[in-house]
Coordinates of C-alpha atoms in Angstrom, one line a residue:
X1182 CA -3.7 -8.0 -17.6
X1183 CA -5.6 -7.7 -14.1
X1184 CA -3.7 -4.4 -13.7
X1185 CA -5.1 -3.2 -17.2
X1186 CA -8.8 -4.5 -15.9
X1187 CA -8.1 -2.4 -12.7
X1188 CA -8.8 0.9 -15.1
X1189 CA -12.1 0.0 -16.9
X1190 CA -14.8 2.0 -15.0
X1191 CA -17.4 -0.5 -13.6
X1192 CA -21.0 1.3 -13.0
X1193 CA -22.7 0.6 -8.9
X1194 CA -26.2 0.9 -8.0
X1195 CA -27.6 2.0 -4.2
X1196 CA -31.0 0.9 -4.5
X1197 CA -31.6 -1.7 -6.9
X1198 CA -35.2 -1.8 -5.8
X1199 CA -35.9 1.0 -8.6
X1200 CA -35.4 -0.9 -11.5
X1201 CA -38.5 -3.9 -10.3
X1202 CA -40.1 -0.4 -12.5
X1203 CA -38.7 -1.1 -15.1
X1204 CA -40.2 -3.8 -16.6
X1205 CA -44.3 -2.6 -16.2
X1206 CA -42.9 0.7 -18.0
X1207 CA -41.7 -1.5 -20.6
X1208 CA -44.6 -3.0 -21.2
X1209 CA -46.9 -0.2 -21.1
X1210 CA -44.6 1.5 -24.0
X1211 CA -45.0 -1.7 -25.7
X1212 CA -48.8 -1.8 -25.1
X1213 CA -49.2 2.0 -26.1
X1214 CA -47.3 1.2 -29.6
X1215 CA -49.2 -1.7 -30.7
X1216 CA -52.6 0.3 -29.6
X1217 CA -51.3 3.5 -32.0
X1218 CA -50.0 0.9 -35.0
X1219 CA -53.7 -0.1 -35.0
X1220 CA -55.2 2.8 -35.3
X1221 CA -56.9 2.8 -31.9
X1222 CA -55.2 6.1 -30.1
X1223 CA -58.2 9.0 -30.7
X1224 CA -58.4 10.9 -34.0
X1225 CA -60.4 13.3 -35.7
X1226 CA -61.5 12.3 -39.4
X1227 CA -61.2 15.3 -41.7
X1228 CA -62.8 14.9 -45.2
X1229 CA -59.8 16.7 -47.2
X1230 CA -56.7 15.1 -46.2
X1231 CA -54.9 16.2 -48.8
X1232 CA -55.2 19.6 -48.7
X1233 CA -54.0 19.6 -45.1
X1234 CA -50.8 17.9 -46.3
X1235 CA -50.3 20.7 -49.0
X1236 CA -50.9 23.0 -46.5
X1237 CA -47.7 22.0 -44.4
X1238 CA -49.9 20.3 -41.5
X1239 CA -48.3 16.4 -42.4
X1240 CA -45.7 15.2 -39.8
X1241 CA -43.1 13.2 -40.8
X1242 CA -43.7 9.5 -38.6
X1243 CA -40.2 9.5 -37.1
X1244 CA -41.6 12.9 -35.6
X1245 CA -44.8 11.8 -35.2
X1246 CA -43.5 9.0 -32.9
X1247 CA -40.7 12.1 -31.3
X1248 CA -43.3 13.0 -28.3
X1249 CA -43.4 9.2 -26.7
X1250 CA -39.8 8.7 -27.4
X1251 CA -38.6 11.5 -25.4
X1252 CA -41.4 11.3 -22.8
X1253 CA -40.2 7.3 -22.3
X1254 CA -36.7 8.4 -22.1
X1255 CA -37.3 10.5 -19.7
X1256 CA -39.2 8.2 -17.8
X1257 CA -36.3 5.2 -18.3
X1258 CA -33.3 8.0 -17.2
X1259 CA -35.4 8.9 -14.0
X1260 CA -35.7 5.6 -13.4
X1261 CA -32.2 4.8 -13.6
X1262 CA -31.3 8.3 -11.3
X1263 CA -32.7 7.0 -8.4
X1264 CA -31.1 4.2 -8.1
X1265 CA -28.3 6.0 -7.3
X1266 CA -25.8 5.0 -9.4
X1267 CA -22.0 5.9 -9.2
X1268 CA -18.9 4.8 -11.2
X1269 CA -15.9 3.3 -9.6
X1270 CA -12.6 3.5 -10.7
X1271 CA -9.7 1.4 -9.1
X1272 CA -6.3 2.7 -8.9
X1273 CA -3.0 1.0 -7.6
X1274 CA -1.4 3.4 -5.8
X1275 CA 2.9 3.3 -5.2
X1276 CA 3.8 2.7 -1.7
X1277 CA 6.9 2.9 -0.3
X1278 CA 8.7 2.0 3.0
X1279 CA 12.4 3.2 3.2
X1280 CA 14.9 1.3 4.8
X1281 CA 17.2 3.1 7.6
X1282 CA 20.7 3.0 6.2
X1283 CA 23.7 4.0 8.1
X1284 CA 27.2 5.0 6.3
X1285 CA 30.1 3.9 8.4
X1286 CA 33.0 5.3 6.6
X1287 CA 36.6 5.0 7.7
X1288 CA 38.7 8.4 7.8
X1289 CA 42.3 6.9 9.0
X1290 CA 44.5 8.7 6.9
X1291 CA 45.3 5.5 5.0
X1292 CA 42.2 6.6 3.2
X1293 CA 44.4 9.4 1.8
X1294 CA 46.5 7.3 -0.1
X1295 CA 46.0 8.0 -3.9
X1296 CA 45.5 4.5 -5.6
X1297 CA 42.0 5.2 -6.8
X1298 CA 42.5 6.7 -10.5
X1299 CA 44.9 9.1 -9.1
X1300 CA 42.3 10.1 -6.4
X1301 CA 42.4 9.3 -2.7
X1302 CA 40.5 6.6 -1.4
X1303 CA 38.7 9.2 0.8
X1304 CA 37.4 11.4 -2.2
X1305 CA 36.4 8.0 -4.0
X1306 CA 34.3 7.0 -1.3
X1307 CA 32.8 10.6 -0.9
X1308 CA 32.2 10.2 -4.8
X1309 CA 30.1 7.2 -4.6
X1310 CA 28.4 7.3 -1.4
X1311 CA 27.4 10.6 -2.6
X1312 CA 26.1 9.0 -5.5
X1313 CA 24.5 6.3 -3.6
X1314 CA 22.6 8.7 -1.3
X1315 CA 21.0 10.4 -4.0
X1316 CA 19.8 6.8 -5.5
X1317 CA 18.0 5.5 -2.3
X1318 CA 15.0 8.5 -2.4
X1319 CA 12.9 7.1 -0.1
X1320 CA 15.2 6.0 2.7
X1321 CA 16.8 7.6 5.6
X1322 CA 20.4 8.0 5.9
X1323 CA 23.0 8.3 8.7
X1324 CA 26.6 8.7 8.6
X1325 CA 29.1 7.9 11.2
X1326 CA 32.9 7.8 10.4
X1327 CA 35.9 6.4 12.9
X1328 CA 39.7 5.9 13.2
X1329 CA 40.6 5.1 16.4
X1330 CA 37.1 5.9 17.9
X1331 CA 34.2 6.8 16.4
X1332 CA 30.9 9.3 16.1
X1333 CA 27.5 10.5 14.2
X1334 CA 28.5 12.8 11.4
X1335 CA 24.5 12.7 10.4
X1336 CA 21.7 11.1 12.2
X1337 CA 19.2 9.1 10.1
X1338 CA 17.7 11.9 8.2
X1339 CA 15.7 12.2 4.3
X1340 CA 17.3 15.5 4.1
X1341 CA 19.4 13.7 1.8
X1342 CA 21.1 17.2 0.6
X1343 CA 22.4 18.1 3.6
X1344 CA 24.1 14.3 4.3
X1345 CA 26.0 15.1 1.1
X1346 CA 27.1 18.5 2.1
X1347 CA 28.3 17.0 5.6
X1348 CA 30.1 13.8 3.5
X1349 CA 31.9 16.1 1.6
X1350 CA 33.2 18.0 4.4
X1351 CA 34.8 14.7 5.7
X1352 CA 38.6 15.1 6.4
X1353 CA 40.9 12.6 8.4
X1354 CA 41.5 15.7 10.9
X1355 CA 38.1 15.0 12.6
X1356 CA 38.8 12.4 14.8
X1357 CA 42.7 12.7 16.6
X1358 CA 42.7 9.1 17.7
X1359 CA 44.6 6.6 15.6
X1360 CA 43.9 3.2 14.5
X1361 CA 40.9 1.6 12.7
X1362 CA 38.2 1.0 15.7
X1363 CA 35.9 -0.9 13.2
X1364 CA 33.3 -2.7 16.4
X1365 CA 33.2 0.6 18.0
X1366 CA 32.1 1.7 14.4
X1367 CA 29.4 -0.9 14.1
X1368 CA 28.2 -0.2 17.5
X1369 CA 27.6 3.4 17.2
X1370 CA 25.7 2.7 13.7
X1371 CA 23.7 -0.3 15.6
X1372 CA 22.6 2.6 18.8
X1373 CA 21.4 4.6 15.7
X1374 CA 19.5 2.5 14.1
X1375 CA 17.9 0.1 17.0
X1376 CA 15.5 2.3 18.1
X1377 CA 14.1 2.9 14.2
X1378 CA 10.5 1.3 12.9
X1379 CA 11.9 0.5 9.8
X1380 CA 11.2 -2.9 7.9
X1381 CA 15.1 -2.7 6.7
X1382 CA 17.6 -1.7 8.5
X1383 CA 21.9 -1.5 7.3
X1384 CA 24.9 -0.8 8.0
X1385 CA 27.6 -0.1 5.3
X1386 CA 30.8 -0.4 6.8
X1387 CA 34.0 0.6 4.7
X1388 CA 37.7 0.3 5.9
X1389 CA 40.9 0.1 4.4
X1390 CA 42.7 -1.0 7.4
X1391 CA 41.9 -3.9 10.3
X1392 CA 40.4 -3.6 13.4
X1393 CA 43.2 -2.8 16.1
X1394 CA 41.4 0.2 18.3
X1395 CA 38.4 0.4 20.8
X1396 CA 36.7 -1.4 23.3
X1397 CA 34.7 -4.1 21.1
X1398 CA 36.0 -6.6 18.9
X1399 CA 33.7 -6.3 15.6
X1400 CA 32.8 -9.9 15.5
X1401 CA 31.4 -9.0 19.0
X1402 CA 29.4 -5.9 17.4
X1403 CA 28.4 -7.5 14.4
X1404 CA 26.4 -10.3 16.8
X1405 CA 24.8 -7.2 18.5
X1406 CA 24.1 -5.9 14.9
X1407 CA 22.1 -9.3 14.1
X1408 CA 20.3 -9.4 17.3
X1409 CA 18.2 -6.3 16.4
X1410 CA 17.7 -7.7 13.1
X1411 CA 20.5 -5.1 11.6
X1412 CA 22.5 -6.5 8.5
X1413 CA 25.8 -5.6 7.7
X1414 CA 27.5 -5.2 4.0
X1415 CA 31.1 -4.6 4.4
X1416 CA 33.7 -2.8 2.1
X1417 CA 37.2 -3.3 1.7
X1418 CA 38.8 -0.3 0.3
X1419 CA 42.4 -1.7 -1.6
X1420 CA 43.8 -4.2 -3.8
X1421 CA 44.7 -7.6 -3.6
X1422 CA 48.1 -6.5 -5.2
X1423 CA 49.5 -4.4 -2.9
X1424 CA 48.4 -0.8 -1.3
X1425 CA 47.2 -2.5 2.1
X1426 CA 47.0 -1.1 5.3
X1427 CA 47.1 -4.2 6.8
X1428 CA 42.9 -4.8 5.6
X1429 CA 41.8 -7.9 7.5
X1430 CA 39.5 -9.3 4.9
X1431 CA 38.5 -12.4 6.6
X1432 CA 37.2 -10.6 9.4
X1433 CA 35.5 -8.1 7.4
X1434 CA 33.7 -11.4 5.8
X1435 CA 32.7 -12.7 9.1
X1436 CA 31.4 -9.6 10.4
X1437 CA 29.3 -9.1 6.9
X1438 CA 28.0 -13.0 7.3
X1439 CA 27.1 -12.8 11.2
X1440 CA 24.3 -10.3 10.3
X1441 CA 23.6 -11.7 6.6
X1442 CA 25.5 -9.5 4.8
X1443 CA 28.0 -9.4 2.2
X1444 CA 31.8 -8.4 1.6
X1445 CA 32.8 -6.2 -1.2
X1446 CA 36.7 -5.3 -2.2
X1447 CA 36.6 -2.3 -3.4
X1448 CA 40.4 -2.1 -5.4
X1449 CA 39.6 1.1 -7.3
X1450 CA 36.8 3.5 -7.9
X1451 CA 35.0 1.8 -10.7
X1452 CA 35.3 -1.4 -8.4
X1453 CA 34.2 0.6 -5.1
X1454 CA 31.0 2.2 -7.5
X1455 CA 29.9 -1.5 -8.4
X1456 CA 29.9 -2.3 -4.6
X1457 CA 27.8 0.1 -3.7
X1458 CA 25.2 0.0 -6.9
X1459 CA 25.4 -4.2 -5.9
X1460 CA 24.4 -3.0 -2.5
X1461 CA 21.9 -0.6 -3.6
X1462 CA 20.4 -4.0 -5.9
X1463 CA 20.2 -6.3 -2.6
X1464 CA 18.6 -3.4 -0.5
X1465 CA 15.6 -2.3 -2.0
X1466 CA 13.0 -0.2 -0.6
X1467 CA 9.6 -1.9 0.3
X1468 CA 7.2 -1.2 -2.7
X1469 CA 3.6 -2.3 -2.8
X1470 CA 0.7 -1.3 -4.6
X1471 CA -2.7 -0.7 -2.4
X1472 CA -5.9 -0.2 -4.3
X1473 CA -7.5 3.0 -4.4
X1474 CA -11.3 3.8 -5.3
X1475 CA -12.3 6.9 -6.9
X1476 CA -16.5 7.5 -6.7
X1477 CA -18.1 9.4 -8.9
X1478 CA -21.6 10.1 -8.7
X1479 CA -24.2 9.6 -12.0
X1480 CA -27.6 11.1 -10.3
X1481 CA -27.3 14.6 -12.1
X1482 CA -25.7 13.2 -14.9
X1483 CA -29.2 11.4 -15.8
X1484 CA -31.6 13.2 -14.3
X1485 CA -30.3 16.4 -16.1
X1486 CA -31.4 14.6 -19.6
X1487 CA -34.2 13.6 -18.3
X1488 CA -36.0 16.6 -17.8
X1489 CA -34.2 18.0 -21.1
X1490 CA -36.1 15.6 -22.9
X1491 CA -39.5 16.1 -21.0
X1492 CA -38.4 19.8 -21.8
X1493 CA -38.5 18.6 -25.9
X1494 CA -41.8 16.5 -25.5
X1495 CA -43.2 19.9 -24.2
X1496 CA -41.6 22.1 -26.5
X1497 CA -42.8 19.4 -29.7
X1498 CA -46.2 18.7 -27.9
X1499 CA -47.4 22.2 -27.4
X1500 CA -45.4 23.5 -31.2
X1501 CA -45.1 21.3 -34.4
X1502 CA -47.3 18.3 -32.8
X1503 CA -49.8 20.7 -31.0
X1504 CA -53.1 18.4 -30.5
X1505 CA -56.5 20.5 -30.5
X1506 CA -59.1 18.4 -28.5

């Protein structure tokens, strides 16, 4: 309801001062009009009225009373002109403020293995993350994908096309070393991402496999992670039934909770897709809804009809109701 009252115009005056004229104006047209009802405005007596009136000189009283009206208006709309009035209309405006999101996507070739609807897991994952990206508008996105080391594929960036075109290019050939180095993965993300403004910032980490390369333990990462306020969600890409490479769920738990994440098996595609749109639910860009003022001023608006309708006392006064002295 307050948002619906936020739209109706409301009417502000500069100089209030104005309208103390008001009230001796009103009372001088009240004055006038009692004066004229009693017949004490000047006249001349002629000794034939009635062959005036069928001579077309009678004047209808509303137009009789025409001249004072308009010259009153006039008087009441310049009055109100210089006070300088303006109308104000308040707005709520969308803001936004992104969060800084980094992809950390496991390219082992375990992530070839074709148990997602008859599709790799690599192509699933390019599938929804593709999908994903295109969902979060108003954030920046980085990518960085390991095996047995790890590196930036895309820096944080809004250019949200041109992440896509480098996620689909993603093949296991891009990185030689073997093994799942999944700290030296969160680390990387973490140097991307601690230097960034951002209210929110994530790392999604998926792997099919457990940590068994690089120089940091993830647990070990994942503190780092948390220290510059950095959560991690982290997907497990398999099933519970078989189709492992050796995925170290527990740890991938741990390393979500150290940084107030959360962990997410991802079995199969429709599975992996209701990860990420549960991830996309938790992080939600910052909106809030400033108020904005539009000012419009009213000056020429009444002073314009107020000389129109001194223009019409003029036009009446010197026509239809001309007065010989």
């Amino acid at each position: 309801m307050s948002e619906w009252f936020s739209h109706i115009p409301r009417i502000w005056m500069e100089d209030l001062l104005w309208l103390l004229l008001l009230p001796p104006l009103a009372l001088s047209a009240w004055w006038l009009s009692m004066r004229e009802r009693k017949g004490k405005s000047p006249a001349l007596l002629f000794p034939d009225v009635d062959r005036l009136r069928e001579a077309g000189f009678e004047v209808p009283l509303f137009l009789r009373r025409a001249t004072s009206r308009l010259r009153w208006g006039a008087l009441l709309l310049g009055v109100l002109a210089m006070t300088g009035p303006y109308l104000v209309v308040e707005e709520r405006v969308a803001e936004s403020s992104g969060i800084d999101m980094v992809l950390a996507l496991d390219i082992s070739e375990s992530m070839l293995q074709e148990d997602a609807g008859g599709r790799s897991r690599l192509d699933a994952v390019k599938e929804v993350a593709r999908e994903f990206i295109a969902r979060r508008n108003n954030d920046r996105i980085g990518i960085v994908v390991f095996r047995g080391n790890g590196y930036t594929l895309c820096p944080l960036t809004l250019d949200h096309r041109v992440a896509g075109m480098l996620l689909d290019a993603i093949t296991p050939e891009a990185i030689r070393d073997e093994g799942t180095a999944v700290g030296t993965a969160i680390l990387i993300a973490v140097n991307r991402l601690k230097a960034s403004q951002s209210s929110g910032k994530v790392i999604i980490l998926l792997t099919d496999g457990a940590s068994n390369a690089g120089s940091i333990d993830p647990l070990t990462a994942a503190g780092i992670a948390a220290s510059q306020a950095i959560t991690i969600h982290t997907v497990g890409a398999g099933s519970r039934k078989g189709g492992f490479s050796g995925l170290h769920e527990e740890e991938l738990r741990q390393v979500a909770g150290a940084s107030g994440g959360r962990y997410f098996l991802a079995g199969g595609l429709s599975s992996l897709s209701e990860s990420f749109r549960e991830i996309d639910r938790l992080e939600k860009s910052r909106i809030s809804s400033p108020i904005a003022k539009r000012k419009s001023e009213l000056f020429l608006y009444l002073l314009v009809p107020a000389l129109l309708l001194l223009l019409g006392e003029a036009v009446l006064a010197n026509t239809r109701l001309l007065r010989i002295p």
